[in-house]
CSV table of C-alpha atoms and ligand atoms in Angstrom, one decimal:
chain,number,residue,atom,x,y,z
Q,1,UNK,CA,-30.1,45.0,19.0
Q,2,UNK,CA,-30.7,46.8,15.9
Q,3,UNK,CA,-30.8,45.8,12.3
Q,4,UNK,CA,-27.9,44.7,9.9
Q,5,UNK,CA,-25.6,41.8,9.0
Q,6,UNK,CA,-23.9,41.9,12.2
Q,7,UNK,CA,-26.7,41.9,14.4
Q,8,UNK,CA,-28.5,39.4,12.4
Q,9,UNK,CA,-25.6,37.0,13.0
Q,10,UNK,CA,-25.3,37.5,16.6
Q,11,UNK,CA,-29.1,36.9,16.6
Q,12,UNK,CA,-28.4,33.4,14.9
Q,13,UNK,CA,-25.5,32.6,17.1
Q,14,UNK,CA,-27.9,33.3,20.4
Q,15,UNK,CA,-30.8,31.2,18.8
Q,16,UNK,CA,-28.5,28.1,18.4
Q,17,UNK,CA,-26.8,28.7,21.5
Q,18,UNK,CA,-30.2,28.8,23.4
Q,19,UNK,CA,-29.5,27.7,27.0
Q,20,UNK,CA,-25.9,27.6,26.7
Q,21,UNK,CA,-25.6,31.4,26.6
Q,22,UNK,CA,-26.7,33.1,30.0
Q,23,UNK,CA,-26.3,36.7,31.2
Q,24,UNK,CA,-25.9,38.5,28.4
Q,25,UNK,CA,-27.4,42.0,27.1
Q,26,UNK,CA,-25.7,44.2,29.5
Q,27,UNK,CA,-22.1,46.0,28.6
Q,28,UNK,CA,-20.7,43.1,30.8
Q,29,UNK,CA,-21.1,40.3,32.2
Q,30,UNK,CA,-21.6,39.7,36.1
Q,31,UNK,CA,-20.7,36.4,37.8
Q,32,UNK,CA,-20.8,35.0,41.1
Q,33,UNK,CA,-17.2,33.8,42.5
Q,34,UNK,CA,-18.4,31.0,45.2
Q,35,UNK,CA,-17.3,32.4,48.7
Q,36,UNK,CA,-14.0,31.3,49.7
Q,37,UNK,CA,-13.1,30.3,46.0
Q,38,UNK,CA,-10.3,32.4,43.9
Q,39,UNK,CA,-10.8,33.8,40.0
Q,40,UNK,CA,-9.0,31.7,37.8
Q,41,UNK,CA,-8.7,33.4,34.3
Q,42,UNK,CA,-7.5,32.4,30.6
Q,43,UNK,CA,-7.7,33.4,27.3
Q,44,UNK,CA,-6.5,31.7,24.0
Q,45,UNK,CA,-6.4,32.5,20.1
Q,46,UNK,CA,-7.1,30.4,17.3
Q,47,UNK,CA,-6.0,31.6,14.1
Q,48,UNK,CA,-6.7,30.5,10.9
Q,49,UNK,CA,-3.7,29.0,8.4
Q,50,UNK,CA,-1.8,28.9,12.0
Q,51,UNK,CA,-4.0,26.9,14.2
Q,52,UNK,CA,-6.3,25.5,11.4
Q,53,UNK,CA,-7.4,25.3,8.4
Q,54,UNK,CA,-10.4,25.2,6.6
Q,55,UNK,CA,-10.2,22.2,4.5
Q,56,UNK,CA,-9.0,20.3,7.2
Q,57,UNK,CA,-12.3,20.7,9.7
Q,58,UNK,CA,-15.8,21.8,9.7
Q,59,UNK,CA,-16.6,24.7,11.3
Q,60,UNK,CA,-18.2,23.5,14.0
Q,61,UNK,CA,-14.6,21.6,14.9
Q,62,UNK,CA,-13.1,24.7,14.5
Q,63,UNK,CA,-15.3,26.3,17.1
Q,64,UNK,CA,-15.3,23.2,19.4
Q,65,UNK,CA,-11.2,22.9,19.4
Q,66,UNK,CA,-11.0,26.8,19.7
Q,67,UNK,CA,-13.3,26.7,23.0
Q,68,UNK,CA,-11.7,23.2,24.4
Q,69,UNK,CA,-8.1,24.9,23.9
Q,70,UNK,CA,-9.1,27.8,26.5
Q,71,UNK,CA,-11.4,25.3,28.8
Q,72,UNK,CA,-8.4,23.0,28.9
Q,73,UNK,CA,-6.7,25.9,30.3
Q,74,UNK,CA,-9.1,25.9,33.3
Q,75,UNK,CA,-8.8,22.1,33.4
Q,76,UNK,CA,-5.0,22.6,34.1
Q,77,UNK,CA,-5.7,24.6,37.0
Q,78,UNK,CA,-8.4,22.4,38.5
Q,79,UNK,CA,-10.6,25.1,38.2
Q,80,UNK,CA,-14.4,24.8,37.6
Q,81,UNK,CA,-15.9,26.7,34.9
Q,82,UNK,CA,-17.8,30.2,35.3
Q,83,UNK,CA,-18.5,31.5,32.1
Q,84,UNK,CA,-16.7,31.7,28.8
Q,85,UNK,CA,-16.3,35.0,26.2
Q,86,UNK,CA,-16.1,34.5,22.6
Q,87,UNK,CA,-14.5,37.3,20.0
Q,88,UNK,CA,-14.9,36.1,16.5
Q,89,UNK,CA,-12.8,38.1,14.0
Q,90,UNK,CA,-14.0,37.2,10.5
Q,91,UNK,CA,-13.7,37.9,7.0
Q,92,UNK,CA,-16.5,38.1,4.6
Q,93,UNK,CA,-15.8,34.9,3.3
Q,94,UNK,CA,-16.4,33.1,6.5
Q,95,UNK,CA,-19.8,34.8,7.4
Q,96,UNK,CA,-21.9,32.1,6.5
Q,97,UNK,CA,-20.1,29.3,8.2
Q,98,UNK,CA,-19.6,31.5,11.7
Q,99,UNK,CA,-23.2,30.0,13.0
Q,100,UNK,CA,-21.5,26.6,12.2
Q,101,UNK,CA,-18.7,27.9,14.3
Q,102,UNK,CA,-20.6,28.7,17.0
Q,103,UNK,CA,-22.3,25.5,17.2
Q,104,UNK,CA,-18.9,24.0,18.1
Q,105,UNK,CA,-18.2,26.5,20.5
Q,106,UNK,CA,-21.5,25.9,22.3
Q,107,UNK,CA,-21.1,22.2,22.1
Q,108,UNK,CA,-17.6,22.4,24.1
Q,109,UNK,CA,-19.1,25.1,26.4
Q,110,UNK,CA,-22.2,23.0,27.4
Q,111,UNK,CA,-20.4,19.9,27.7
Q,112,UNK,CA,-18.3,21.4,30.1
Q,113,UNK,CA,-21.3,23.3,31.9
Q,114,UNK,CA,-19.5,26.6,31.0
Q,115,UNK,CA,-22.2,29.3,30.2
Q,116,UNK,CA,-21.2,31.6,27.4
Q,117,UNK,CA,-21.5,35.3,29.1
Q,118,UNK,CA,-20.1,37.5,26.5
Q,119,UNK,CA,-18.6,38.1,23.2
Q,120,UNK,CA,-17.4,40.4,20.3
Q,121,UNK,CA,-18.1,40.1,16.6
Q,122,UNK,CA,-15.6,42.2,14.2
Q,123,UNK,CA,-14.3,41.9,10.6
Q,124,UNK,CA,-10.7,41.0,9.6
Q,125,UNK,CA,-8.6,39.3,6.9
Q,126,UNK,CA,-8.7,35.7,8.6
Q,127,UNK,CA,-10.9,34.1,10.9
Q,128,UNK,CA,-9.5,34.5,14.2
Q,129,UNK,CA,-11.5,33.0,17.6
Q,130,UNK,CA,-10.6,34.7,20.7
Q,131,UNK,CA,-12.0,32.7,23.8
Q,132,UNK,CA,-11.6,33.7,27.5
Q,133,UNK,CA,-12.7,31.2,30.2
Q,134,UNK,CA,-13.4,32.3,34.0
Q,135,UNK,CA,-13.5,29.7,36.3
Q,136,UNK,CA,-12.8,29.3,40.1
Q,137,UNK,CA,-11.3,26.8,42.7
Q,138,UNK,CA,-10.3,27.0,46.4
Q,139,UNK,CA,-6.7,26.0,45.6
Q,140,UNK,CA,-5.8,26.2,41.7
Q,141,UNK,CA,-3.2,23.7,40.8
Q,142,UNK,CA,0.2,25.3,39.6
Q,143,UNK,CA,2.7,24.2,37.4
Q,144,UNK,CA,5.3,25.5,39.9
Q,145,UNK,CA,4.1,23.3,42.8
Q,146,UNK,CA,6.0,19.7,41.8
Q,147,UNK,CA,8.3,18.5,44.7
Q,148,UNK,CA,11.0,16.1,44.7
Q,149,UNK,CA,9.1,12.5,45.3
Q,150,UNK,CA,5.9,13.4,43.5
Q,151,UNK,CA,4.5,10.7,41.2
Q,152,UNK,CA,4.0,12.0,37.4
Q,153,UNK,CA,1.0,10.8,35.8
Q,154,UNK,CA,-1.0,11.8,32.4
Q,155,UNK,CA,-4.5,10.9,31.7
Q,156,UNK,CA,-5.5,9.6,28.3
Q,157,UNK,CA,-3.7,8.0,25.3
Q,158,UNK,CA,-1.5,10.2,23.3
Q,159,UNK,CA,-0.1,10.6,20.0
Q,160,UNK,CA,-3.3,10.7,17.9
Q,161,UNK,CA,-3.3,14.1,17.2
Q,162,UNK,CA,-0.5,14.3,15.6
Q,163,UNK,CA,-1.0,11.0,13.4
Q,164,UNK,CA,-4.3,13.0,12.3
Q,165,UNK,CA,-2.4,16.0,11.2
Q,166,UNK,CA,0.1,14.1,9.6
Q,167,UNK,CA,-2.5,12.3,7.5
Q,168,UNK,CA,-3.8,15.5,6.8
Q,169,UNK,CA,-0.7,16.9,5.7
Q,170,UNK,CA,-0.1,13.8,3.6
Q,171,UNK,CA,-3.7,14.3,1.6
Q,172,UNK,CA,-5.1,11.2,3.3
Q,173,UNK,CA,-7.9,10.2,5.4
Q,174,UNK,CA,-6.9,10.3,9.1
Q,175,UNK,CA,-7.6,7.1,11.2
Q,176,UNK,CA,-11.1,7.6,12.8
Q,177,UNK,CA,-9.9,7.2,16.4
Q,178,UNK,CA,-6.8,9.8,15.4
Q,179,UNK,CA,-9.1,12.1,13.9
Q,180,UNK,CA,-11.5,12.0,17.1
Q,181,UNK,CA,-8.5,13.2,19.1
Q,182,UNK,CA,-7.6,15.5,16.8
Q,183,UNK,CA,-11.1,17.4,15.9
Q,184,UNK,CA,-13.0,16.7,18.9
Q,185,UNK,CA,-10.7,16.3,22.3
Q,186,UNK,CA,-12.4,17.1,25.4
Q,187,UNK,CA,-11.4,19.5,28.1
Q,188,UNK,CA,-10.6,17.1,31.2
Q,189,UNK,CA,-12.5,19.7,33.4
Q,190,UNK,CA,-14.2,16.9,35.7
Q,191,UNK,CA,-10.8,14.7,35.8
Q,192,UNK,CA,-9.0,17.7,37.0
Q,193,UNK,CA,-11.4,18.2,40.1
Q,194,UNK,CA,-11.2,14.5,40.8
Q,195,UNK,CA,-7.1,14.3,40.4
Q,196,UNK,CA,-6.9,17.3,42.8
Q,197,UNK,CA,-9.5,16.3,45.3
Q,198,UNK,CA,-7.4,13.0,45.8
Q,199,UNK,CA,-4.1,14.7,46.0
Q,200,UNK,CA,-2.7,16.2,42.9
Q,201,UNK,CA,-1.0,19.2,43.5
Q,202,UNK,CA,0.6,20.5,40.1
Q,203,UNK,CA,-0.8,20.4,36.9
Q,204,UNK,CA,-0.6,21.6,33.1
Q,205,UNK,CA,-2.5,20.6,30.2
Q,206,UNK,CA,-0.8,19.1,27.0
Q,207,UNK,CA,-1.2,21.8,24.2
Q,208,UNK,CA,2.7,21.7,23.4
Q,209,UNK,CA,3.0,17.9,23.4
Q,210,UNK,CA,4.1,15.9,26.8
Q,211,UNK,CA,7.7,16.4,26.5
Q,212,UNK,CA,7.5,20.1,26.2
Q,213,UNK,CA,4.9,20.7,29.1
Q,214,UNK,CA,7.1,18.5,31.4
Q,215,UNK,CA,9.9,21.1,30.6
Q,216,UNK,CA,7.5,24.0,31.5
Q,217,UNK,CA,6.9,21.7,34.8
Q,218,UNK,CA,10.3,21.2,35.5
Q,219,UNK,CA,11.6,24.9,34.9
Q,220,UNK,CA,8.5,26.2,37.1
Q,221,UNK,CA,9.0,23.9,40.1
Q,222,UNK,CA,13.1,23.6,39.7
Q,223,UNK,CA,13.0,19.8,39.6
Q,224,UNK,CA,14.2,17.0,37.7
Q,225,UNK,CA,11.8,15.0,35.7
Q,226,UNK,CA,12.5,11.2,35.2
Q,227,UNK,CA,10.3,9.9,32.8
Q,228,UNK,CA,9.9,5.6,32.1
Q,229,UNK,CA,9.5,6.3,28.3
Q,230,UNK,CA,7.6,2.4,28.4
Q,231,UNK,CA,5.3,3.9,30.0
Q,232,UNK,CA,3.9,6.8,28.2
Q,233,UNK,CA,0.4,5.8,27.1
Q,234,UNK,CA,0.7,5.6,23.4
Q,235,UNK,CA,-2.3,5.6,20.8
Q,236,UNK,CA,-2.4,2.5,18.2
Q,237,UNK,CA,-0.2,3.3,15.6
Q,238,UNK,CA,2.1,5.7,17.4
Q,239,UNK,CA,5.3,5.4,19.2
Q,240,UNK,CA,6.4,6.9,22.4
Q,241,UNK,CA,8.3,9.7,20.8
Q,242,UNK,CA,5.2,10.2,18.4
Q,243,UNK,CA,3.3,10.6,21.8
Q,244,UNK,CA,5.7,12.6,23.5
Q,245,UNK,CA,5.7,15.1,20.7
Q,246,UNK,CA,1.9,15.4,19.7
Q,247,UNK,CA,0.5,18.8,20.2
Q,248,UNK,CA,-3.1,19.9,21.2
Q,249,UNK,CA,-3.9,16.8,23.0
Q,250,UNK,CA,-5.6,18.8,25.7
Q,251,UNK,CA,-4.7,16.0,28.3
Q,252,UNK,CA,-3.5,16.6,31.8
Q,253,UNK,CA,-0.2,15.7,33.3
Q,254,UNK,CA,-0.4,15.8,36.9
Q,255,UNK,CA,2.0,15.1,39.8
Q,256,UNK,CA,0.8,13.8,43.1
Q,257,UNK,CA,3.0,13.2,46.9
Q,258,UNK,CA,0.4,10.2,47.4
Q,259,UNK,CA,0.0,7.3,45.1
Q,260,UNK,CA,-3.1,8.2,42.8
Q,261,UNK,CA,-6.2,5.4,42.8
Q,262,UNK,CA,-5.6,4.6,38.8
Q,263,UNK,CA,-8.4,1.8,39.2
Q,264,UNK,CA,-10.9,4.2,40.6
Q,265,UNK,CA,-9.8,7.2,38.1
Q,266,UNK,CA,-10.6,4.5,35.3
Q,267,UNK,CA,-13.7,3.3,36.4
Q,268,UNK,CA,-15.0,6.7,37.1
Q,269,UNK,CA,-14.3,8.4,33.7
Q,270,UNK,CA,-13.6,5.6,31.5
Q,271,UNK,CA,-9.8,6.8,30.9
Q,272,UNK,CA,-6.3,5.8,31.4
Q,273,UNK,CA,-4.5,7.6,34.1
Q,274,UNK,CA,-0.9,6.3,33.8
Q,275,UNK,CA,2.1,6.7,36.3
Q,276,UNK,CA,5.1,7.7,33.9
Q,277,UNK,CA,7.8,8.7,36.3
Q,278,UNK,CA,9.0,10.6,39.4
Q,279,UNK,CA,10.2,14.1,40.3
Q,280,UNK,CA,13.7,14.5,41.9
Q,281,UNK,CA,15.4,17.2,43.6
Q,282,UNK,CA,18.1,18.8,41.0
Q,283,UNK,CA,20.7,21.7,40.9
Q,284,UNK,CA,19.1,22.6,37.2
Q,285,UNK,CA,15.6,22.0,36.1
Q,286,UNK,CA,15.4,19.0,33.7
Q,287,UNK,CA,13.5,16.2,32.1
Q,288,UNK,CA,15.4,12.9,31.5
Q,289,UNK,CA,13.4,9.9,29.6
Q,290,UNK,CA,14.6,6.3,30.1
Q,291,UNK,CA,13.9,2.9,28.5
Q,292,UNK,CA,15.3,-0.1,30.5
Q,293,UNK,CA,17.5,2.3,32.3
Q,294,UNK,CA,19.3,3.8,29.4
Q,295,UNK,CA,18.5,7.6,28.4
Q,296,UNK,CA,16.4,8.1,25.6
Q,297,UNK,CA,15.5,11.2,23.3
Q,298,UNK,CA,11.7,11.9,23.9
Q,299,UNK,CA,12.0,15.0,21.1
Q,300,UNK,CA,12.6,17.4,23.7
Q,301,UNK,CA,15.5,18.7,21.6
Q,302,UNK,CA,17.3,19.5,25.1
Q,303,UNK,CA,17.1,18.0,28.3
Q,304,UNK,CA,18.3,21.0,30.6
Q,305,UNK,CA,16.5,24.8,31.3
Q,306,UNK,CA,17.9,27.8,32.3
Q,307,UNK,CA,16.0,29.0,35.1
P,401,MG,MG1,-2.2,24.9,29.0
């Protein structure tokens, strides 16, 4: 790399990433996909003023969340990470904070055993972090794999991300537990491996909110999902509806034709795994929520989808 501020910044990032960055130096990254496995690729953009605000999070938290959003999509495919590429488009006003952003990206990648294998740096009018992740799996989990009779499970406890955001919008400090869910959610990569190995065959991660993601599963699989609203795992201070509409949780919804060993999962990961409903045959894809056998609105807006 030659002289200049851009290269200085790249050098600063590589120094901070250390062992987390691997195989850089050529025009492209070379990765080995384990024999018999399939390549899984996903990309995700985080845009200032759309996905985050500078005054709400540290540069490291912004980087961490952007990388986690991408890694969470690998989790949703039950894929193991092979590598991450990070494209940063930055205004001059952000230049001093880019090493901090890189710290957060590096932390998210390292925590999931994902090497950073490439990237790009350019100028723009707003900070944009475009994170591409590559992974592999023998049998990637799909949204379209839900079948009638499947039990529906969700990892973790929902609603914290929305409560933190609401507090910030009111100009208040979020509850620390809610703040951790908003600023520091882990991608459920290892959890997804366990769930797939134990029978889960359809998965999706919660970026838009439980209710919305259930809608995507139902539509992709052509089934009706019946949810017991009383079983939705709710963070302290939230409600079933608050939990169902809380976005960017990065927890997983999985369905399985066999009962999953909830206690074994919780022992392994120190994380809740909750059965919240069941899939049924239907003429039209739908998500229906009940509380004590009475239909309730989970904030989905509508219950039916055109396929
Ligand atoms: Mg997703």
